[in-house]
Each structure stands twice: as structure tokens, then as C-alpha cells.
Short mmCIF file of C-alpha atoms and ligand atoms in Angstrom, two decimals:
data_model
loop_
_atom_site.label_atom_id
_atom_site.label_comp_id
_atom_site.label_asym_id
_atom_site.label_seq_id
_atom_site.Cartn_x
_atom_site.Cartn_y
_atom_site.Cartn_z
CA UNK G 1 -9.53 -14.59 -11.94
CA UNK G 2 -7.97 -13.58 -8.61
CA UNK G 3 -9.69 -14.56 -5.37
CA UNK G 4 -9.44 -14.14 -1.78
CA UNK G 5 -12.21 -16.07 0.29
CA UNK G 6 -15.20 -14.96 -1.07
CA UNK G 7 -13.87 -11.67 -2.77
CA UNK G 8 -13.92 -11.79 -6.59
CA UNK G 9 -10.68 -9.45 -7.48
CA UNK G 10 -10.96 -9.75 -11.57
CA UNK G 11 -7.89 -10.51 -13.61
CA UNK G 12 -5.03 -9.53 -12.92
CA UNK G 13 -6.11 -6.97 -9.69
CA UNK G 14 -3.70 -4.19 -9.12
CA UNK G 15 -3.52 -3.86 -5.23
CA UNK G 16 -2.63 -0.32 -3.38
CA UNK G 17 0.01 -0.79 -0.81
CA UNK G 18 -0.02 -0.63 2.63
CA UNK G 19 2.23 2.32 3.53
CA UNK G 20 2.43 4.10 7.04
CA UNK G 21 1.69 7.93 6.88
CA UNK G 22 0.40 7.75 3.13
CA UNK G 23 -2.09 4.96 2.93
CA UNK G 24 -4.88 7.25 5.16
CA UNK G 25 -8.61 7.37 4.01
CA UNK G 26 -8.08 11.08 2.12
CA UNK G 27 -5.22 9.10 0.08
CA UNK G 28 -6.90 5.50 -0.58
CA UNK G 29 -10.09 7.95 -1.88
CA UNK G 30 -8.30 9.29 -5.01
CA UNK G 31 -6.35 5.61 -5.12
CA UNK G 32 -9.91 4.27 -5.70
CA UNK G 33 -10.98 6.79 -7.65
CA UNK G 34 -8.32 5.58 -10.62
CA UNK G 35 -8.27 2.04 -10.56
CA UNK G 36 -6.88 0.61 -7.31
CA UNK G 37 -8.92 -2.77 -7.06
CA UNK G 38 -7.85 -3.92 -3.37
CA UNK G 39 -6.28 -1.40 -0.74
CA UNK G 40 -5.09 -1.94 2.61
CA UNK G 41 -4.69 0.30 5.34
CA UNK G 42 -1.08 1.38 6.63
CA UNK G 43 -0.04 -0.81 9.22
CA UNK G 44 -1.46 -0.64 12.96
CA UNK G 45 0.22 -1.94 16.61
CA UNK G 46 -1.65 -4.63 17.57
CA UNK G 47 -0.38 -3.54 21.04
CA UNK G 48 -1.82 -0.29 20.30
CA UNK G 49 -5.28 -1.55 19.32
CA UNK G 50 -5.35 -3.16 22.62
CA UNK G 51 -4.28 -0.39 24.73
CA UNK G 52 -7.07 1.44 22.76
CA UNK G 53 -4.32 3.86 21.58
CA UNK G 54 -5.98 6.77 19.68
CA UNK G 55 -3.63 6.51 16.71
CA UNK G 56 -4.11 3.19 16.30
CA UNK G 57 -7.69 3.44 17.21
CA UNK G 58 -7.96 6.33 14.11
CA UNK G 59 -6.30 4.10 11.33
CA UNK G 60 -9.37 1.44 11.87
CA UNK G 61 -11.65 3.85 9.62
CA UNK G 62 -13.05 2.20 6.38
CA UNK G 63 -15.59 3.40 4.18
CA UNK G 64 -18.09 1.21 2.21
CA UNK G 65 -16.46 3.14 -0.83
CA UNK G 66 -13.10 1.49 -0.46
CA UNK G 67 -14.44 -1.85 -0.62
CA UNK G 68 -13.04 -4.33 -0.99
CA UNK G 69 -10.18 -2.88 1.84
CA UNK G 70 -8.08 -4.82 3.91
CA UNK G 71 -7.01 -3.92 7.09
CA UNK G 72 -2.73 -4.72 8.21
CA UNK G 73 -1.62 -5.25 11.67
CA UNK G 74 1.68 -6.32 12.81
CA UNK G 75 2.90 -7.81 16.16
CA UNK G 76 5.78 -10.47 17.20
CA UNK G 77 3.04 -11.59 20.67
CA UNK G 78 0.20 -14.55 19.41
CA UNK G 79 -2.06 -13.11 22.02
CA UNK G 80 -1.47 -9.78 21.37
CA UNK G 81 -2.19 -10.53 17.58
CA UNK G 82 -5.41 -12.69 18.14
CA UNK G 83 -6.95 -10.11 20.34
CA UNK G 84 -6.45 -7.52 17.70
CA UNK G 85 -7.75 -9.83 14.46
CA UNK G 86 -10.98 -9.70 16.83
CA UNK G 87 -11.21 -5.50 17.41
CA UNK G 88 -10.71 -5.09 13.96
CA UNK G 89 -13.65 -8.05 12.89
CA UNK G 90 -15.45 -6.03 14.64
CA UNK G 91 -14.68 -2.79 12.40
CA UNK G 92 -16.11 -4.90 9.30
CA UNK G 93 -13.14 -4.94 6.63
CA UNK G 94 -12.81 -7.42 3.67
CA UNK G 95 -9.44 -9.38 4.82
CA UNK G 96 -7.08 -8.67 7.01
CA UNK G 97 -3.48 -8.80 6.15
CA UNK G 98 -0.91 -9.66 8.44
CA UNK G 99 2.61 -7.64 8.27
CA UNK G 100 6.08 -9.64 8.23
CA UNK G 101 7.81 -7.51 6.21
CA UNK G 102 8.60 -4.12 7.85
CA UNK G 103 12.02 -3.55 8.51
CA UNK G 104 11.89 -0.37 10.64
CA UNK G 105 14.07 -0.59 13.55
CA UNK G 106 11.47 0.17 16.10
CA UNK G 107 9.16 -2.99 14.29
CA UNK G 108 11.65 -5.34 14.28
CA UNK G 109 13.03 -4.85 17.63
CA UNK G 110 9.48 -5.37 18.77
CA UNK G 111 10.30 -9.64 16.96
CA UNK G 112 7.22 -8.13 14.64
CA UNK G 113 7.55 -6.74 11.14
CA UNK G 114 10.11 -8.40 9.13
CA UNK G 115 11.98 -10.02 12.37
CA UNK G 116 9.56 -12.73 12.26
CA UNK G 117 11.78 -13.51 9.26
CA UNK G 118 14.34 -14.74 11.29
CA UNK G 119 12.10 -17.48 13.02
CA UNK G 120 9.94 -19.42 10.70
CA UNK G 121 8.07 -21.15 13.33
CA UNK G 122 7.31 -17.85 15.11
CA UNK G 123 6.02 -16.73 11.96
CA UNK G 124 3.52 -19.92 11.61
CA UNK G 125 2.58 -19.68 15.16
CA UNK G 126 1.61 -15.90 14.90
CA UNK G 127 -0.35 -16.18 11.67
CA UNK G 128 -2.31 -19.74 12.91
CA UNK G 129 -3.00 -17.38 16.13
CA UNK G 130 -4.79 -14.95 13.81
CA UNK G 131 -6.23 -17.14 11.83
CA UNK G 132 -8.05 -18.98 14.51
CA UNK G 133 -9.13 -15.92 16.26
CA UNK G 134 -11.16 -14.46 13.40
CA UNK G 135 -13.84 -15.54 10.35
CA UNK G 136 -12.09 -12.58 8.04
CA UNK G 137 -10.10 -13.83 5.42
CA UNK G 138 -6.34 -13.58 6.44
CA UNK G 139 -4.23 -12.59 4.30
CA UNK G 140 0.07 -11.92 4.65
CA UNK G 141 2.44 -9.22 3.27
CA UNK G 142 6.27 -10.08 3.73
CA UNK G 143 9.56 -10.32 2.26
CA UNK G 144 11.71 -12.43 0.36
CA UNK G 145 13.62 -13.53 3.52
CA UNK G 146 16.63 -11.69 6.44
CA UNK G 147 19.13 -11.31 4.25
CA UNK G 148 20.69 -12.49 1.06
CA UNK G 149 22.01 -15.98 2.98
CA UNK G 150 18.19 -16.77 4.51
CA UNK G 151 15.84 -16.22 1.80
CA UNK G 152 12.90 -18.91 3.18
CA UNK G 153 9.89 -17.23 0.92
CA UNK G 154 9.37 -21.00 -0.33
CA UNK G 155 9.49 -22.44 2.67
CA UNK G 156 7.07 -19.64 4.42
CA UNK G 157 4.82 -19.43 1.52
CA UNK G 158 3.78 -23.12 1.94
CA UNK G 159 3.86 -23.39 5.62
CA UNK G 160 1.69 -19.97 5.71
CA UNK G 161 -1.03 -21.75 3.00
CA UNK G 162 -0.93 -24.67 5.08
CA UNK G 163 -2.14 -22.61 8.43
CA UNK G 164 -5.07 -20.94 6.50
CA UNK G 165 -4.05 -18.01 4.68
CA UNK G 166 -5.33 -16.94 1.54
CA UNK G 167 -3.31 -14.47 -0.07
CA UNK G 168 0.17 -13.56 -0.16
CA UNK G 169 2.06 -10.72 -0.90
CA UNK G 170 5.94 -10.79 -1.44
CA UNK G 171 7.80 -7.53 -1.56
CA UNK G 172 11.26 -9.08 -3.84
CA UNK G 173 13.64 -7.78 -1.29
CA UNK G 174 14.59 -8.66 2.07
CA UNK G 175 15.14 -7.20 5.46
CA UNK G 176 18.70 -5.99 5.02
CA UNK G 177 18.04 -4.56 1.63
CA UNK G 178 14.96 -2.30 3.19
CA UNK G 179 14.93 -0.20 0.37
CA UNK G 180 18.07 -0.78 -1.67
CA UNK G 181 18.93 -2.16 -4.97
CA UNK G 182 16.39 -3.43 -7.35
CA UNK G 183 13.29 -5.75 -6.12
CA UNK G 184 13.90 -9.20 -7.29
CA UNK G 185 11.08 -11.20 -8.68
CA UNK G 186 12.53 -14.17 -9.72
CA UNK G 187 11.99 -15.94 -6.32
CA UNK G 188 8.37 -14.61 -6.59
CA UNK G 189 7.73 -16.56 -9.47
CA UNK G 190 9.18 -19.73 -8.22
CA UNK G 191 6.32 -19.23 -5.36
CA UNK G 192 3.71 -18.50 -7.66
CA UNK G 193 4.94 -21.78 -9.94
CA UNK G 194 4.63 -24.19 -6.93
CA UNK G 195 2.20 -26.40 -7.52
CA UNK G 196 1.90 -26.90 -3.83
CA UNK G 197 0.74 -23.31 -3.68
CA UNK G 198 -2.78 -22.49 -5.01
CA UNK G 199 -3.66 -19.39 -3.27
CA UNK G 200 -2.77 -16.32 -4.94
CA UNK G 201 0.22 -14.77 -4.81
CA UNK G 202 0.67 -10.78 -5.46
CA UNK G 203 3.97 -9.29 -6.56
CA UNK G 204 5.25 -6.44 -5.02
CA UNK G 205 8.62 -4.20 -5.58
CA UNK G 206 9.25 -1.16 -7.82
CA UNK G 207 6.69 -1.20 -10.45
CA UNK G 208 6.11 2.21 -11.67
CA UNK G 209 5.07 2.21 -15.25
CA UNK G 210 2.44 0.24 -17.12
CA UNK G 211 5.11 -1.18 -18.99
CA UNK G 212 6.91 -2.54 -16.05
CA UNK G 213 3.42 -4.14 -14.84
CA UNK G 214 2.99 -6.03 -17.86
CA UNK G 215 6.42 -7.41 -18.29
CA UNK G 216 6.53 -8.30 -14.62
CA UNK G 217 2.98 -9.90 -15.39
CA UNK G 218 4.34 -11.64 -18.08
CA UNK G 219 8.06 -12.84 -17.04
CA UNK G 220 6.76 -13.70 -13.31
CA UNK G 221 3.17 -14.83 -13.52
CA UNK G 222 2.01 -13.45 -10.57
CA UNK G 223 -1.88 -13.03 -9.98
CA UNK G 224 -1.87 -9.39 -9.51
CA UNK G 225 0.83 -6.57 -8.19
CA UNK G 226 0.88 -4.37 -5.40
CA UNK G 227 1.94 -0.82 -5.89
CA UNK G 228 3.14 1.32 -3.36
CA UNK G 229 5.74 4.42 -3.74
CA UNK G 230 4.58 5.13 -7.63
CA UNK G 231 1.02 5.69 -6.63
CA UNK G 232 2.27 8.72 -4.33
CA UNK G 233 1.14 11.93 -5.84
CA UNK G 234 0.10 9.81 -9.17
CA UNK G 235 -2.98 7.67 -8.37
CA UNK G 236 -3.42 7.40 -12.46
CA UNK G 237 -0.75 4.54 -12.34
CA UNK G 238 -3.45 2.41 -11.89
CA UNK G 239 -5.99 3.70 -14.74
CA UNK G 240 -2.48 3.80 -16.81
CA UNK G 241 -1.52 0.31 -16.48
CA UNK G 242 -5.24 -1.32 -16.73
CA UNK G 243 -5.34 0.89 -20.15
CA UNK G 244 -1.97 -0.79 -21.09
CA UNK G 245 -2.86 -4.40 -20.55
CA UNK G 246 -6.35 -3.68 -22.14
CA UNK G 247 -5.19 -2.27 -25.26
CA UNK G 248 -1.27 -2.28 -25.46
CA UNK G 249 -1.32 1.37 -25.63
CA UNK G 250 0.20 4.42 -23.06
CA UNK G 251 -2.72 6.80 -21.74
CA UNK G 252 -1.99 10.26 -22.11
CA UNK G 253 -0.89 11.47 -18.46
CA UNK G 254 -2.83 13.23 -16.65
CA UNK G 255 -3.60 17.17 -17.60
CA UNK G 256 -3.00 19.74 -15.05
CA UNK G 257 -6.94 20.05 -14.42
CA UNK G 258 -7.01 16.50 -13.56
CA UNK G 259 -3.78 17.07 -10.94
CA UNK G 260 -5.01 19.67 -9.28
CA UNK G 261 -8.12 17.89 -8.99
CA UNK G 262 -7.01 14.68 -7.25
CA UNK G 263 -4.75 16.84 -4.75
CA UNK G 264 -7.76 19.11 -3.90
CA UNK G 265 -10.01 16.16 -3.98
CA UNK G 266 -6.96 14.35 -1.62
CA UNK G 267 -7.07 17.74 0.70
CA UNK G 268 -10.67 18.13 1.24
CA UNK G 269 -10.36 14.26 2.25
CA UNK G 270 -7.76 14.69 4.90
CA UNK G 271 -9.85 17.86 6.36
CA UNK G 272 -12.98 16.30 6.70
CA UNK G 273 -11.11 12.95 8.25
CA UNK G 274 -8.47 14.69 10.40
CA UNK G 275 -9.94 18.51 10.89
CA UNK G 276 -8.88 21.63 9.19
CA UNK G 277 -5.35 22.08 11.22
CA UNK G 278 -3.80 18.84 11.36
CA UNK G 279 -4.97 18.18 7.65
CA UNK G 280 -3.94 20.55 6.19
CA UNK G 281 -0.43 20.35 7.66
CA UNK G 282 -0.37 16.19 6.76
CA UNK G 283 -1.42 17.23 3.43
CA UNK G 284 2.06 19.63 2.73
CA UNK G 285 4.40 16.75 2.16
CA UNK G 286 1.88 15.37 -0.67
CA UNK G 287 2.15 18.65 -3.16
CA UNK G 288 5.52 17.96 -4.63
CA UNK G 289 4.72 14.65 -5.54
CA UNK G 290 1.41 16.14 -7.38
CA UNK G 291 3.39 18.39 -9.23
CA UNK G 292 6.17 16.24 -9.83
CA UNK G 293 7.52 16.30 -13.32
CA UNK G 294 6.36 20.25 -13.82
CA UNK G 295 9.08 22.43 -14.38
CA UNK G 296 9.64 25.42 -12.35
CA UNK G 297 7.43 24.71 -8.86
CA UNK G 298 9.35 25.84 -6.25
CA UNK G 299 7.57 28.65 -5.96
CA UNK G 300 4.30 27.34 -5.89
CA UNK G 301 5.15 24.55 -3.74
CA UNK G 302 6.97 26.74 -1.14
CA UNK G 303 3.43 28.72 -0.98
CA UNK G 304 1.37 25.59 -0.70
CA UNK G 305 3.22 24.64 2.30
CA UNK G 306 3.17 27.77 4.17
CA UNK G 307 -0.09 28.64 3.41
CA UNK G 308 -2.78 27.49 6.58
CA UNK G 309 -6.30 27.48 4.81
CA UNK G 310 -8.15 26.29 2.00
CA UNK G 311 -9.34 29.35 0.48
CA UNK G 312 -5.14 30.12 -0.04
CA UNK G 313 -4.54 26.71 -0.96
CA UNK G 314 -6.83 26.94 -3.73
CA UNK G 315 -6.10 30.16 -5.00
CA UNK G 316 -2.28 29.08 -5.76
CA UNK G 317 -3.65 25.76 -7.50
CA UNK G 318 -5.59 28.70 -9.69
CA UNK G 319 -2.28 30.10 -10.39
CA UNK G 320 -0.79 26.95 -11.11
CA UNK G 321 -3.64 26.17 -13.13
CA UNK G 322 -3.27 29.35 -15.41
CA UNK G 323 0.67 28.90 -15.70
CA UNK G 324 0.85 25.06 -16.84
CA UNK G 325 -2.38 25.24 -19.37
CA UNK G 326 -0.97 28.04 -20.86
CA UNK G 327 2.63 25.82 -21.25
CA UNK G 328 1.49 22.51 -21.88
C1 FMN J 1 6.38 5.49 3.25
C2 FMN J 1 6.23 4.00 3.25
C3 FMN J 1 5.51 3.39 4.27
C4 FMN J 1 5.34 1.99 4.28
N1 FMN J 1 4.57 1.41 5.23
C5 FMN J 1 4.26 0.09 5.14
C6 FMN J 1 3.28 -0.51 6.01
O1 FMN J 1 2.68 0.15 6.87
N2 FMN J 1 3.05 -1.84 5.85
C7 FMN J 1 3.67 -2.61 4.90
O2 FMN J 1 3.40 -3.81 4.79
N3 FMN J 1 4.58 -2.06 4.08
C8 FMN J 1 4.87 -0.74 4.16
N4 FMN J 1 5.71 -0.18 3.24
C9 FMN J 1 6.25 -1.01 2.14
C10 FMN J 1 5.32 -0.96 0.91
O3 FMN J 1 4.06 -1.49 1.21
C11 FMN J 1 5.93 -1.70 -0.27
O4 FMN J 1 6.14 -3.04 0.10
C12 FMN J 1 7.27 -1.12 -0.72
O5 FMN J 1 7.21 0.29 -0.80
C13 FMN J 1 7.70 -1.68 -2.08
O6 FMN J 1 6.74 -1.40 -3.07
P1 FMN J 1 6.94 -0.19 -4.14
O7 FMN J 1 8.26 -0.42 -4.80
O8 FMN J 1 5.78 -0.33 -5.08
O9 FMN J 1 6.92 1.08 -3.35
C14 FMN J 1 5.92 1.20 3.25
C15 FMN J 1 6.66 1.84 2.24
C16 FMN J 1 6.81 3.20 2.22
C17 FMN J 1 7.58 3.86 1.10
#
């Protein structure tokens, strides 16, 4: 039984990831909807919170639906980083989760993200900042290390526990990989086998099957997994793998009905949350990935993304809807 602070998570928890530009409110609704048990939001500037900087300000929004929801700031400044744990305590999430892991240029730069990775003690000093500053559980997301020649996950993950935090995700790659090559667990599981380490640790880094989950469950012994790029445009990962550990057996995927559902469902979200302009143009890189795997959607997706209401929005999903039940 996984548990952060107070927050009972159930076996084996399967976590949505943090991810900036996908992780909004419209998207963590239909990630709820099929399974996700913990979600985070996409990461926010402490800087920004504190210069009250509307974007920033926006990705603070949690609803009592999405509990239990942690909220992810990053920063390379203690101050900076205290002063935000205590605006966003005041916003009322679960946990908040600390971000060492991005390797974005304009992150790193900032000694935040995943260049805290270079400086160990940094990396102590920020998190004990954040933990002192607020009663929310703290919780850290981060990588295996730099680069191939400084992977310090062992050393981190004990020195984080030590200062006071309670969960922690490792992404199996480091900085210089960003996205590259597979994720590699194996260090994960030497974390998770410490016995120095009792809080839990999450595994995160290409799972996108049920399969994958349970093998990774199995080889690695990790408390739970965090998804992130397989949940885009397929929220049913998470009803797929639960179903898979529960019974050993591979849902069917989801029908077209059920597709066009969550993206409508995922549309009317981002409307009501951003307004009808702006969400219906952050909605247009989403239908590809909900059609992904249909054959023959260029047409429909080149009409869903030039097409500026909701009434024309749904009437192609119609169209799709009458093509693909006929086919499947
Ligand atoms: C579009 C995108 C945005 C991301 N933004 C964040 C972020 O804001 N915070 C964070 O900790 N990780 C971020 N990540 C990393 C993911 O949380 C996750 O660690 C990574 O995608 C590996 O997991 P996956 O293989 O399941 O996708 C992002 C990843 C993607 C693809």
C-alpha cells in the first residue's frame, strides 16, 4: 500500500505525469476519468508565482475532482522556492512535488530543473528550503543523474529522505539523454531496494502498455509508475493496465464512441477553463493523438484543426463516427 503523508494511494498507484502544455485541468479530467490515481500539475516558475505572473498564476487551478493532485514547481533560488511552497499552500493541493529533472535549456540555465543535478548540495538545500516553508507533503520528481559519468540517484535519494521528503519519482534517464535511448530502470530499483530508503519510490520512463507496467512492476519493484507521453490522446492506459494486473488479461481498446467521447469531453474542458478561442486552438494539437492508430485521418484531422467552433468540431467527430463504426 503506497503512501504519501497522510494520502492512502492503494497498491501499486499509477501516477499521471507532470508535463508542460498537456497536463492542464481539461486533460487531467479525462486522465481521472480512466484510472489515473495521483496527478500533478505541469510544472510552474516559482519566479513566476511570485511576480504573480498570469500564466503561472492560471496553472494553480485544482478541482476537488482531481484529488488527490499534486502541484510541481521548479526553481534553482531557496527563497524564491520557499515563498512559492507557501502561495501554492494556500491554493489547497495534496503534495507538492518539487522538479529536478527538466532538462530544457531555458530551466536549466535558470540552475533549476535538472541543473540542480550537477550540485547535490544545492539540491538538498533547495528541497530542505521547501520543506520547511510549508505543512504539504513534499514530494520530488528528478532524474537518474547529468550524464552517464554522474549518475548520484543513490546518493540524492537518501540525502532528499533525510531532509523530509516523502515521495520520489525517478525518470531512468538523465540530463544529457533528455529524451533519447531507452529509460533505464535498473538504477531505480537499486533505490527502491535500499533499505535506508523507506519512502516510496515511483518509476518513471517509457511505459506504454499494460504489459510493460507489469514487468517493470515485477523486474524493478517500484511502488507505483508514473506515466506521461502514453497517456496523450489515450487516457485508457490507465483503466488498461489496472485491468491487466487485476486479471492478467488485455482490455479491448477503446471503441470509436468512447474516443470521440474523451476528446469532446477533453474540448468542452479546455473551453470552459480557457474560453472558447484560446481553447479551442490549445485543443488542435490533441486530435491526432485521439485518432491515432485509425487509418486514413488526414482528412478529418486537417478539418478539426481549421475548424473555429464547437458546433463544426462536432459535426466532423459525427462523420468520423459514421466512417470508423461502419469499419471496425
Ligand atoms: C510535453 C512534455 C512536457 C513535460 N513537462 C514536464 C514538466 O512540466 N515537469 C516534469 O517534471 N516533467 C515533464 N516532462 C517529463 C515527463 O513528466 C516524464 O518524466 C517523461 O515524459 C518520461 O515519461 P514517459 O516516458 O512516460 O513519457 C514532460 C514531458 C513531455 C513529453
Amino acid at each position: 500500500m503506497a503512501k504519501i503523508g497522510n494520502i492512502e494511494l492503494g497498491d501499486f498507484p499509477l501516477l499521471l505525469a507532470p508535463m508542460e502544455d498537456v497536463s492542464d485541468p481539461p486533460f487531467r479530467a479525462v486522465c481521472k476519468e480512466h484510472g489515473a490515481d495521483l496527478m500533478y500539475t505541469e510544472f510552474i516558475s516559482s519566479e513566476g508565482l511570485i511576480r504573480d505572473a498570469i500564466k503561472s498564476r492560471q496553472k494553480l487551478d485544482i478541482f476537488d475532482y482531481e484529488r488527490p493532485i499534486g502541484i510541481q514547481i521548479f526553481g534553482g533560488d531557496e527563497e524564491a522556492l520557499a515563498m512559492s511552497a507557501r502561495i501554492i499552500e494556500a491554493t489547497n493541493p495534496d503534495l507538492l512535488d518539487i522538479n529536478f529533472g527538466c532538462p530544457v535549456k531555458k530551466v536549466v540555465c535558470k540552475g533549476a530543473g535538472a541543473g540542480v543535478l550537477k550540485d547535490i548540495n544545492l539540491m538538498v538545500r533547495l528541497t530542505d528550503a521547501v520543506v520547511k516553508a510549508t505543512k504539504l507533503p513534499v514530494t520530488v520528481k528528478t532524474r537518474l543523474g547529468w550524464d552517464e559519468d554522474s549518475k548520484n540517484i543513490e546518493e540524492v535519494a537518501e540525502r532528499l529522505q533525510d531532509v523530509g521528503i516523502q515521495a520520489l519519482t525517478i525518470h531512468g534517464r538523465t540530463r544529457t539523454q533528455m529524451y533519447k535511448g531507452h529509460a533505464d530502470w535498473t538504477l531505480i530499483a537499486k533505490v527502491k531496494n535500499n533499505p535506508r530508503i523507506h519512502i516510496p519510490i515511483f518509476g518513471n520512463g517509457d511505459i506504454d502498455s499494460p504489459q510493460k507496467a507489469v514487468e517493470y512492476k515485477n523486474r524493478y519493484g517500484v511502488d507505483g509508475v508514473m506515466i506521461g507521453r502514453a497517456a496523450i490522446g489515450y487516457p485508457w492506459i490507465f483503466r488498461e493496465i489496472k485491468h491487466y494486473i487485476k486479471t492478467g488479461e488485455v482490455l479491448a481498446p477503446p471503441t470509436i464512441d468512447e474516443r470521440i467521447a474523451a476528446c469532446l469531453k477533453h474540448l468542452r474542458g479546455a473551453i470552459k477553463w480557457k474560453g472558447d478561442k484560446l481553447g479551442i486552438l490549445e485543443m488542435r494539437p490533441h486530435y491526432s493523438n485521439y485518432l491515432r492508430g485509425l487509418s486514413h485521418v488526414k482528412e478529418y484531422r486537417m478539418r478539426l484543426v481549421t475548424a473555429d467552433n464547437v458546433g463544426e468540431i462536432e459535426a466532423v467527430f459525427e462523420d468520423v463516427r459514421m466512417q470508423y463504426a461502419v469499419a471496425l
